[in-house]
Amino acid sequence: MVKVIFIDDNYIYQNYPLPKRMDREALLSIITLEQVTSIQDLLGTTLYEDLEQKVFDENLTATELELFKLVKYSLCLYSVKAAATFLRSAVAKTKNEEKSTDSYSLDSITNAIDSKIQYINKRVVNYIKGDTTLLAKAQESDNDLFNENDVYNNSVFYPTQPTINECE
């Protein structure tokens, strides 16, 4: 499980205009889930676990602290997106604020987030690739984002080995 949650609900409310009608425990559960899934997937398990342990021990280097700041913002955006989806569902319709925050505004929040997530995650990946220590730790995991043998160009994958007459 998670040793330490990287952000809390206050971080989200300070950095993104999410409606404040969500139960704190539910939002913390979403943050935890997004941290374990989305952030671990972004960093790779080895780098994620290393960063998590150093946050827990309060022992981040200056380089790791800068990475952690980017990761926290990415986690915020992933959590807001998941929370907006939850708020749009019938399950979350429990408070009076739902009258002032309709599905249209939640859809706007969700649509605006995707490009922001891509931008922040690209910065995270480039930051990791720019530091030999972080890159070495990230490459210990089987994370395609840090595998230099693969070439990605937009949404098209170009393998380094030809795949003529082969199905994958």
Short mmCIF file of N, CA and C in Angstrom, two decimals:
data_model
loop_
_atom_site.label_atom_id
_atom_site.label_comp_id
_atom_site.label_asym_id
_atom_site.label_seq_id
_atom_site.Cartn_x
_atom_site.Cartn_y
_atom_site.Cartn_z
N MET A 1 0.83 -1.19 0.00
CA MET A 1 0.00 0.00 0.00
C MET A 1 0.87 1.25 0.00
N VAL A 2 0.27 2.38 0.06
CA VAL A 2 0.94 3.66 0.00
C VAL A 2 1.55 4.00 1.37
N LYS A 3 2.82 4.37 1.38
CA LYS A 3 3.47 4.79 2.62
C LYS A 3 3.10 6.22 2.97
N VAL A 4 3.00 7.05 1.95
CA VAL A 4 2.69 8.46 2.16
C VAL A 4 1.92 8.96 0.94
N ILE A 5 0.87 9.73 1.21
CA ILE A 5 0.12 10.33 0.11
C ILE A 5 0.82 11.63 -0.26
N PHE A 6 1.12 11.79 -1.53
CA PHE A 6 1.90 12.94 -2.00
C PHE A 6 1.18 14.27 -1.85
N ILE A 7 -0.14 14.27 -1.99
CA ILE A 7 -0.93 15.51 -1.87
C ILE A 7 -2.17 15.23 -1.05
N ASP A 8 -2.84 16.28 -0.61
CA ASP A 8 -4.12 16.11 0.06
C ASP A 8 -5.19 16.94 -0.64
N ASP A 9 -6.38 16.93 -0.09
CA ASP A 9 -7.48 17.65 -0.73
C ASP A 9 -7.22 19.16 -0.78
N ASN A 10 -6.53 19.71 0.21
CA ASN A 10 -6.23 21.14 0.20
C ASN A 10 -5.34 21.51 -0.98
N TYR A 11 -4.39 20.65 -1.32
CA TYR A 11 -3.52 20.90 -2.47
C TYR A 11 -4.36 20.99 -3.75
N ILE A 12 -5.32 20.11 -3.86
CA ILE A 12 -6.20 20.12 -5.05
C ILE A 12 -7.01 21.41 -5.11
N TYR A 13 -7.63 21.78 -4.00
CA TYR A 13 -8.47 22.98 -4.00
C TYR A 13 -7.64 24.25 -4.24
N GLN A 14 -6.37 24.25 -3.84
CA GLN A 14 -5.50 25.41 -4.07
C GLN A 14 -5.04 25.50 -5.52
N ASN A 15 -4.95 24.36 -6.20
CA ASN A 15 -4.38 24.34 -7.54
C ASN A 15 -5.35 24.08 -8.68
N TYR A 16 -6.60 23.75 -8.35
CA TYR A 16 -7.56 23.49 -9.41
C TYR A 16 -8.97 23.78 -8.91
N PRO A 17 -9.83 24.33 -9.75
CA PRO A 17 -11.17 24.72 -9.31
C PRO A 17 -12.16 23.57 -9.25
N LEU A 18 -11.88 22.58 -8.45
CA LEU A 18 -12.80 21.46 -8.26
C LEU A 18 -13.90 21.88 -7.29
N PRO A 19 -15.16 21.58 -7.60
CA PRO A 19 -16.24 21.91 -6.65
C PRO A 19 -15.98 21.24 -5.30
N LYS A 20 -16.21 21.97 -4.21
CA LYS A 20 -15.88 21.46 -2.88
C LYS A 20 -17.00 20.65 -2.25
N ARG A 21 -17.79 19.97 -3.04
CA ARG A 21 -18.90 19.21 -2.48
C ARG A 21 -18.53 17.76 -2.20
N MET A 22 -17.30 17.37 -2.47
CA MET A 22 -16.91 15.99 -2.31
C MET A 22 -16.42 15.71 -0.89
N ASP A 23 -16.80 14.58 -0.38
CA ASP A 23 -16.38 14.12 0.93
C ASP A 23 -14.85 13.98 0.97
N ARG A 24 -14.23 14.46 2.03
CA ARG A 24 -12.76 14.46 2.13
C ARG A 24 -12.19 13.04 2.04
N GLU A 25 -12.78 12.09 2.72
CA GLU A 25 -12.28 10.72 2.69
C GLU A 25 -12.36 10.12 1.29
N ALA A 26 -13.43 10.45 0.56
CA ALA A 26 -13.57 9.95 -0.81
C ALA A 26 -12.50 10.56 -1.71
N LEU A 27 -12.24 11.84 -1.54
CA LEU A 27 -11.22 12.50 -2.34
C LEU A 27 -9.82 11.95 -2.03
N LEU A 28 -9.54 11.70 -0.76
CA LEU A 28 -8.25 11.11 -0.39
C LEU A 28 -8.10 9.70 -0.96
N SER A 29 -9.21 8.96 -1.03
CA SER A 29 -9.17 7.63 -1.65
C SER A 29 -8.85 7.73 -3.13
N ILE A 30 -9.42 8.71 -3.80
CA ILE A 30 -9.14 8.93 -5.23
C ILE A 30 -7.68 9.30 -5.43
N ILE A 31 -7.17 10.20 -4.57
CA ILE A 31 -5.77 10.62 -4.67
C ILE A 31 -4.85 9.41 -4.50
N THR A 32 -5.13 8.59 -3.51
CA THR A 32 -4.31 7.40 -3.26
C THR A 32 -4.33 6.47 -4.46
N LEU A 33 -5.51 6.22 -4.99
CA LEU A 33 -5.64 5.33 -6.15
C LEU A 33 -4.87 5.89 -7.36
N GLU A 34 -5.01 7.17 -7.62
CA GLU A 34 -4.30 7.78 -8.75
C GLU A 34 -2.79 7.77 -8.54
N GLN A 35 -2.36 7.93 -7.31
CA GLN A 35 -0.93 7.88 -7.02
C GLN A 35 -0.37 6.49 -7.30
N VAL A 36 -1.08 5.47 -6.83
CA VAL A 36 -0.61 4.09 -6.99
C VAL A 36 -0.66 3.66 -8.45
N THR A 37 -1.64 4.14 -9.21
CA THR A 37 -1.78 3.70 -10.59
C THR A 37 -1.11 4.66 -11.57
N SER A 38 -1.63 5.85 -11.69
CA SER A 38 -1.17 6.78 -12.73
C SER A 38 0.26 7.26 -12.50
N ILE A 39 0.59 7.64 -11.28
CA ILE A 39 1.94 8.16 -11.02
C ILE A 39 2.97 7.04 -11.06
N GLN A 40 2.63 5.89 -10.53
CA GLN A 40 3.56 4.76 -10.60
C GLN A 40 3.78 4.34 -12.05
N ASP A 41 2.73 4.39 -12.85
CA ASP A 41 2.85 4.07 -14.27
C ASP A 41 3.73 5.10 -14.99
N LEU A 42 3.60 6.36 -14.63
CA LEU A 42 4.40 7.41 -15.25
C LEU A 42 5.88 7.28 -14.92
N LEU A 43 6.18 7.05 -13.66
CA LEU A 43 7.58 7.01 -13.21
C LEU A 43 8.23 5.64 -13.37
N GLY A 44 7.45 4.60 -13.39
CA GLY A 44 7.98 3.25 -13.31
C GLY A 44 8.03 2.87 -11.84
N THR A 45 7.86 1.61 -11.55
CA THR A 45 7.77 1.15 -10.17
C THR A 45 9.02 1.48 -9.35
N THR A 46 10.19 1.27 -9.91
CA THR A 46 11.43 1.47 -9.16
C THR A 46 11.61 2.92 -8.74
N LEU A 47 11.46 3.85 -9.67
CA LEU A 47 11.61 5.27 -9.35
C LEU A 47 10.48 5.73 -8.43
N TYR A 48 9.27 5.25 -8.67
CA TYR A 48 8.14 5.62 -7.80
C TYR A 48 8.41 5.19 -6.36
N GLU A 49 8.80 3.94 -6.16
CA GLU A 49 9.05 3.43 -4.81
C GLU A 49 10.20 4.17 -4.14
N ASP A 50 11.24 4.50 -4.91
CA ASP A 50 12.38 5.25 -4.38
C ASP A 50 11.92 6.65 -3.94
N LEU A 51 11.16 7.32 -4.78
CA LEU A 51 10.66 8.66 -4.46
C LEU A 51 9.73 8.61 -3.25
N GLU A 52 8.85 7.64 -3.23
CA GLU A 52 7.91 7.50 -2.11
C GLU A 52 8.66 7.29 -0.79
N GLN A 53 9.67 6.44 -0.80
CA GLN A 53 10.44 6.18 0.42
C GLN A 53 11.18 7.45 0.88
N LYS A 54 11.73 8.18 -0.07
CA LYS A 54 12.46 9.40 0.29
C LYS A 54 11.53 10.50 0.78
N VAL A 55 10.31 10.55 0.26
CA VAL A 55 9.31 11.50 0.77
C VAL A 55 8.94 11.09 2.19
N PHE A 56 8.73 9.81 2.40
CA PHE A 56 8.38 9.29 3.72
C PHE A 56 9.48 9.61 4.73
N ASP A 57 10.74 9.42 4.32
CA ASP A 57 11.90 9.68 5.19
C ASP A 57 12.28 11.15 5.25
N GLU A 58 11.61 11.98 4.42
CA GLU A 58 11.94 13.40 4.29
C GLU A 58 13.41 13.58 3.95
N ASN A 59 13.84 12.87 2.90
CA ASN A 59 15.24 12.83 2.53
C ASN A 59 15.42 13.03 1.03
N LEU A 60 14.72 14.00 0.44
CA LEU A 60 14.83 14.25 -0.99
C LEU A 60 16.03 15.16 -1.29
N THR A 61 16.73 14.83 -2.37
CA THR A 61 17.77 15.73 -2.85
C THR A 61 17.09 16.90 -3.56
N ALA A 62 17.86 17.91 -3.91
CA ALA A 62 17.30 19.07 -4.62
C ALA A 62 16.69 18.64 -5.95
N THR A 63 17.35 17.74 -6.66
CA THR A 63 16.85 17.24 -7.94
C THR A 63 15.55 16.46 -7.75
N GLU A 64 15.53 15.61 -6.74
CA GLU A 64 14.32 14.82 -6.47
C GLU A 64 13.17 15.71 -6.01
N LEU A 65 13.50 16.78 -5.29
CA LEU A 65 12.46 17.70 -4.85
C LEU A 65 11.79 18.39 -6.04
N GLU A 66 12.58 18.78 -7.03
CA GLU A 66 12.00 19.39 -8.23
C GLU A 66 11.12 18.40 -8.99
N LEU A 67 11.57 17.15 -9.09
CA LEU A 67 10.74 16.11 -9.70
C LEU A 67 9.46 15.91 -8.90
N PHE A 68 9.59 15.90 -7.59
CA PHE A 68 8.42 15.70 -6.73
C PHE A 68 7.38 16.80 -6.92
N LYS A 69 7.82 18.04 -7.11
CA LYS A 69 6.88 19.14 -7.36
C LYS A 69 6.08 18.91 -8.63
N LEU A 70 6.75 18.44 -9.69
CA LEU A 70 6.05 18.13 -10.94
C LEU A 70 5.09 16.96 -10.76
N VAL A 71 5.55 15.95 -10.05
CA VAL A 71 4.73 14.75 -9.82
C VAL A 71 3.48 15.11 -9.02
N LYS A 72 3.62 15.97 -8.03
CA LYS A 72 2.46 16.38 -7.24
C LYS A 72 1.42 17.07 -8.12
N TYR A 73 1.86 17.91 -9.03
CA TYR A 73 0.89 18.59 -9.88
C TYR A 73 0.22 17.61 -10.84
N SER A 74 0.99 16.66 -11.36
CA SER A 74 0.40 15.63 -12.22
C SER A 74 -0.63 14.82 -11.43
N LEU A 75 -0.29 14.45 -10.21
CA LEU A 75 -1.22 13.71 -9.36
C LEU A 75 -2.48 14.52 -9.09
N CYS A 76 -2.32 15.80 -8.89
CA CYS A 76 -3.47 16.69 -8.69
C CYS A 76 -4.41 16.62 -9.89
N LEU A 77 -3.85 16.74 -11.08
CA LEU A 77 -4.69 16.72 -12.29
C LEU A 77 -5.37 15.38 -12.49
N TYR A 78 -4.64 14.29 -12.30
CA TYR A 78 -5.26 12.96 -12.40
C TYR A 78 -6.40 12.82 -11.39
N SER A 79 -6.18 13.30 -10.18
CA SER A 79 -7.19 13.18 -9.12
C SER A 79 -8.42 14.02 -9.42
N VAL A 80 -8.21 15.23 -9.93
CA VAL A 80 -9.35 16.08 -10.29
C VAL A 80 -10.17 15.45 -11.40
N LYS A 81 -9.49 14.88 -12.37
CA LYS A 81 -10.20 14.22 -13.47
C LYS A 81 -11.05 13.06 -12.95
N ALA A 82 -10.47 12.25 -12.08
CA ALA A 82 -11.21 11.13 -11.51
C ALA A 82 -12.35 11.62 -10.62
N ALA A 83 -12.10 12.66 -9.84
CA ALA A 83 -13.13 13.20 -8.96
C ALA A 83 -14.28 13.81 -9.76
N ALA A 84 -13.97 14.50 -10.84
CA ALA A 84 -15.02 15.10 -11.67
C ALA A 84 -15.90 14.01 -12.28
N THR A 85 -15.31 12.92 -12.67
CA THR A 85 -16.08 11.79 -13.19
C THR A 85 -16.99 11.24 -12.09
N PHE A 86 -16.48 11.13 -10.89
CA PHE A 86 -17.26 10.65 -9.76
C PHE A 86 -18.40 11.62 -9.43
N LEU A 87 -18.10 12.91 -9.43
CA LEU A 87 -19.12 13.92 -9.11
C LEU A 87 -20.24 13.93 -10.14
N ARG A 88 -19.92 13.60 -11.37
CA ARG A 88 -20.92 13.58 -12.44
C ARG A 88 -21.88 12.41 -12.27
N SER A 89 -21.46 11.40 -11.56
CA SER A 89 -22.30 10.20 -11.40
C SER A 89 -23.41 10.45 -10.38
N ALA A 90 -24.40 9.62 -10.41
CA ALA A 90 -25.54 9.74 -9.49
C ALA A 90 -25.12 9.45 -8.05
N VAL A 91 -24.06 8.69 -7.87
CA VAL A 91 -23.60 8.32 -6.53
C VAL A 91 -23.24 9.56 -5.71
N ALA A 92 -22.67 10.55 -6.36
CA ALA A 92 -22.17 11.72 -5.64
C ALA A 92 -23.23 12.79 -5.38
N LYS A 93 -24.42 12.63 -5.88
CA LYS A 93 -25.44 13.68 -5.76
C LYS A 93 -26.07 13.64 -4.36
N THR A 94 -25.35 14.24 -3.43
CA THR A 94 -25.82 14.22 -2.05
C THR A 94 -25.91 15.59 -1.41
N LYS A 95 -25.32 16.61 -1.98
CA LYS A 95 -25.29 17.91 -1.34
C LYS A 95 -25.99 18.97 -2.19
N ASN A 96 -26.31 20.08 -1.56
CA ASN A 96 -27.01 21.17 -2.23
C ASN A 96 -26.18 21.83 -3.32
N GLU A 97 -24.85 21.72 -3.23
CA GLU A 97 -23.99 22.35 -4.23
C GLU A 97 -24.25 21.81 -5.63
N GLU A 98 -24.80 20.60 -5.74
CA GLU A 98 -25.02 20.03 -7.07
C GLU A 98 -25.93 20.92 -7.92
N LYS A 99 -26.76 21.73 -7.29
CA LYS A 99 -27.64 22.62 -8.03
C LYS A 99 -26.83 23.71 -8.74
N SER A 100 -25.75 24.16 -8.10
CA SER A 100 -24.94 25.22 -8.70
C SER A 100 -23.84 24.69 -9.60
N THR A 101 -23.49 23.42 -9.45
CA THR A 101 -22.46 22.82 -10.28
C THR A 101 -23.09 21.72 -11.12
N ASP A 102 -23.42 22.03 -12.35
CA ASP A 102 -24.09 21.06 -13.19
C ASP A 102 -23.08 20.22 -13.97
N SER A 103 -23.57 19.26 -14.72
CA SER A 103 -22.71 18.37 -15.51
C SER A 103 -21.90 19.13 -16.53
N TYR A 104 -22.43 20.23 -17.05
CA TYR A 104 -21.69 21.00 -18.05
C TYR A 104 -20.37 21.53 -17.49
N SER A 105 -20.40 22.06 -16.27
CA SER A 105 -19.17 22.58 -15.68
C SER A 105 -18.19 21.45 -15.36
N LEU A 106 -18.70 20.29 -14.94
CA LEU A 106 -17.82 19.14 -14.69
C LEU A 106 -17.21 18.63 -15.99
N ASP A 107 -17.99 18.63 -17.07
CA ASP A 107 -17.45 18.24 -18.37
C ASP A 107 -16.36 19.20 -18.81
N SER A 108 -16.53 20.47 -18.56
CA SER A 108 -15.52 21.47 -18.92
C SER A 108 -14.22 21.22 -18.15
N ILE A 109 -14.35 20.90 -16.87
CA ILE A 109 -13.17 20.60 -16.06
C ILE A 109 -12.45 19.39 -16.63
N THR A 110 -13.19 18.34 -16.91
CA THR A 110 -12.59 17.10 -17.42
C THR A 110 -11.91 17.31 -18.77
N ASN A 111 -12.56 18.03 -19.66
CA ASN A 111 -11.98 18.27 -20.98
C ASN A 111 -10.73 19.13 -20.91
N ALA A 112 -10.69 20.07 -20.01
CA ALA A 112 -9.53 20.96 -19.88
C ALA A 112 -8.32 20.24 -19.28
N ILE A 113 -8.56 19.20 -18.55
CA ILE A 113 -7.47 18.53 -17.83
C ILE A 113 -6.58 17.70 -18.74
N ASP A 114 -7.14 17.03 -19.73
CA ASP A 114 -6.35 16.10 -20.54
C ASP A 114 -5.09 16.73 -21.13
N SER A 115 -5.21 17.89 -21.72
CA SER A 115 -4.03 18.53 -22.30
C SER A 115 -3.04 18.96 -21.23
N LYS A 116 -3.54 19.33 -20.06
CA LYS A 116 -2.66 19.72 -18.95
C LYS A 116 -1.89 18.51 -18.43
N ILE A 117 -2.57 17.37 -18.33
CA ILE A 117 -1.90 16.15 -17.89
C ILE A 117 -0.78 15.78 -18.86
N GLN A 118 -1.06 15.84 -20.16
CA GLN A 118 -0.04 15.52 -21.15
C GLN A 118 1.15 16.46 -21.04
N TYR A 119 0.88 17.74 -20.85
CA TYR A 119 1.95 18.73 -20.74
C TYR A 119 2.83 18.48 -19.51
N ILE A 120 2.21 18.30 -18.35
CA ILE A 120 2.97 18.07 -17.11
C ILE A 120 3.73 16.75 -17.19
N ASN A 121 3.09 15.70 -17.70
CA ASN A 121 3.76 14.41 -17.80
C ASN A 121 4.95 14.46 -18.76
N LYS A 122 4.84 15.23 -19.82
CA LYS A 122 5.97 15.40 -20.74
C LYS A 122 7.13 16.09 -20.01
N ARG A 123 6.80 17.07 -19.19
CA ARG A 123 7.84 17.75 -18.40
C ARG A 123 8.48 16.79 -17.40
N VAL A 124 7.68 15.92 -16.79
CA VAL A 124 8.20 14.93 -15.85
C VAL A 124 9.19 14.01 -16.57
N VAL A 125 8.76 13.47 -17.71
CA VAL A 125 9.61 12.55 -18.48
C VAL A 125 10.90 13.24 -18.92
N ASN A 126 10.79 14.45 -19.44
CA ASN A 126 11.99 15.19 -19.87
C ASN A 126 12.91 15.51 -18.71
N TYR A 127 12.34 15.81 -17.55
CA TYR A 127 13.15 16.08 -16.36
C TYR A 127 13.93 14.83 -15.95
N ILE A 128 13.25 13.70 -15.97
CA ILE A 128 13.91 12.44 -15.61
C ILE A 128 15.00 12.10 -16.62
N LYS A 129 14.71 12.26 -17.90
CA LYS A 129 15.70 11.97 -18.94
C LYS A 129 16.89 12.92 -18.88
N GLY A 130 16.71 14.09 -18.30
CA GLY A 130 17.78 15.07 -18.21
C GLY A 130 18.72 14.86 -17.03
N ASP A 131 18.40 13.91 -16.16
CA ASP A 131 19.23 13.63 -15.00
C ASP A 131 19.66 12.16 -15.03
N THR A 132 20.95 11.91 -15.07
CA THR A 132 21.44 10.54 -15.22
C THR A 132 21.05 9.63 -14.05
N THR A 133 21.01 10.15 -12.84
CA THR A 133 20.65 9.34 -11.68
C THR A 133 19.18 8.94 -11.73
N LEU A 134 18.32 9.92 -12.00
CA LEU A 134 16.88 9.63 -12.10
C LEU A 134 16.58 8.69 -13.27
N LEU A 135 17.26 8.93 -14.40
CA LEU A 135 17.04 8.10 -15.57
C LEU A 135 17.46 6.66 -15.31
N ALA A 136 18.61 6.48 -14.66
CA ALA A 136 19.07 5.12 -14.34
C ALA A 136 18.07 4.41 -13.44
N LYS A 137 17.54 5.11 -12.47
CA LYS A 137 16.55 4.52 -11.57
C LYS A 137 15.26 4.19 -12.33
N ALA A 138 14.84 5.08 -13.21
CA ALA A 138 13.62 4.85 -14.00
C ALA A 138 13.79 3.68 -14.95
N GLN A 139 14.98 3.51 -15.50
CA GLN A 139 15.21 2.43 -16.45
C GLN A 139 15.31 1.06 -15.79
N GLU A 140 15.38 1.02 -14.48
CA GLU A 140 15.37 -0.26 -13.78
C GLU A 140 14.01 -0.94 -13.90
N SER A 141 12.97 -0.15 -14.16
CA SER A 141 11.63 -0.69 -14.39
C SER A 141 11.44 -0.89 -15.89
N ASP A 142 10.47 -1.69 -16.25
CA ASP A 142 10.16 -1.89 -17.66
C ASP A 142 9.15 -0.85 -18.13
N ASN A 143 9.52 0.40 -18.03
CA ASN A 143 8.64 1.49 -18.41
C ASN A 143 9.05 1.99 -19.79
N ASP A 144 8.16 1.88 -20.76
CA ASP A 144 8.46 2.27 -22.14
C ASP A 144 8.86 3.72 -22.29
N LEU A 145 8.44 4.57 -21.36
CA LEU A 145 8.76 5.99 -21.47
C LEU A 145 10.26 6.25 -21.37
N PHE A 146 10.99 5.34 -20.76
CA PHE A 146 12.42 5.55 -20.57
C PHE A 146 13.26 4.51 -21.30
N ASN A 147 12.64 3.78 -22.21
CA ASN A 147 13.35 2.82 -23.03
C ASN A 147 13.79 3.53 -24.29
N GLU A 148 15.06 3.81 -24.41
CA GLU A 148 15.58 4.60 -25.53
C GLU A 148 15.57 3.84 -26.86
N ASN A 149 15.31 2.55 -26.83
CA ASN A 149 15.29 1.78 -28.08
C ASN A 149 14.00 1.97 -28.85
N ASP A 150 12.97 2.40 -28.17
CA ASP A 150 11.69 2.64 -28.82
C ASP A 150 11.59 4.11 -29.21
N VAL A 151 10.95 4.38 -30.33
CA VAL A 151 10.79 5.75 -30.80
C VAL A 151 9.30 6.05 -30.92
N TYR A 152 8.85 7.05 -30.19
CA TYR A 152 7.46 7.47 -30.26
C TYR A 152 7.40 8.82 -30.94
N ASN A 153 6.46 8.96 -31.86
CA ASN A 153 6.25 10.23 -32.53
C ASN A 153 4.75 10.45 -32.55
N ASN A 154 4.28 11.34 -31.71
CA ASN A 154 2.85 11.56 -31.52
C ASN A 154 2.21 10.25 -31.09
N SER A 155 1.14 9.84 -31.73
CA SER A 155 0.46 8.62 -31.31
C SER A 155 0.88 7.41 -32.15
N VAL A 156 1.90 7.55 -32.98
CA VAL A 156 2.36 6.45 -33.82
C VAL A 156 3.64 5.87 -33.22
N PHE A 157 3.69 4.55 -33.11
CA PHE A 157 4.85 3.86 -32.58
C PHE A 157 5.69 3.33 -33.74
N TYR A 158 6.98 3.64 -33.72
CA TYR A 158 7.90 3.15 -34.73
C TYR A 158 8.89 2.20 -34.08
N PRO A 159 8.75 0.88 -34.31
CA PRO A 159 9.68 -0.06 -33.69
C PRO A 159 11.06 0.03 -34.32
N THR A 160 12.08 -0.34 -33.55
CA THR A 160 13.44 -0.30 -34.07
C THR A 160 13.73 -1.50 -34.96
N GLN A 161 13.00 -2.57 -34.78
CA GLN A 161 13.19 -3.76 -35.61
C GLN A 161 12.03 -3.86 -36.60
N PRO A 162 12.29 -4.19 -37.87
CA PRO A 162 11.20 -4.30 -38.83
C PRO A 162 10.26 -5.44 -38.45
N THR A 163 8.99 -5.25 -38.74
CA THR A 163 7.98 -6.27 -38.41
C THR A 163 7.26 -6.73 -39.68
N ILE A 164 7.99 -6.97 -40.73
CA ILE A 164 7.41 -7.38 -42.00
C ILE A 164 6.82 -8.78 -41.85
N ASN A 165 5.58 -8.93 -42.24
CA ASN A 165 4.84 -10.19 -42.19
C ASN A 165 4.75 -10.77 -40.80
N GLU A 166 4.77 -9.93 -39.79
CA GLU A 166 4.63 -10.39 -38.41
C GLU A 166 3.47 -9.64 -37.76
N CYS A 167 2.67 -10.37 -37.03
CA CYS A 167 1.60 -9.75 -36.28
C CYS A 167 2.00 -9.72 -34.80
N GLU A 168 1.73 -8.62 -34.16
CA GLU A 168 2.05 -8.53 -32.73
C GLU A 168 0.80 -8.36 -31.93
#
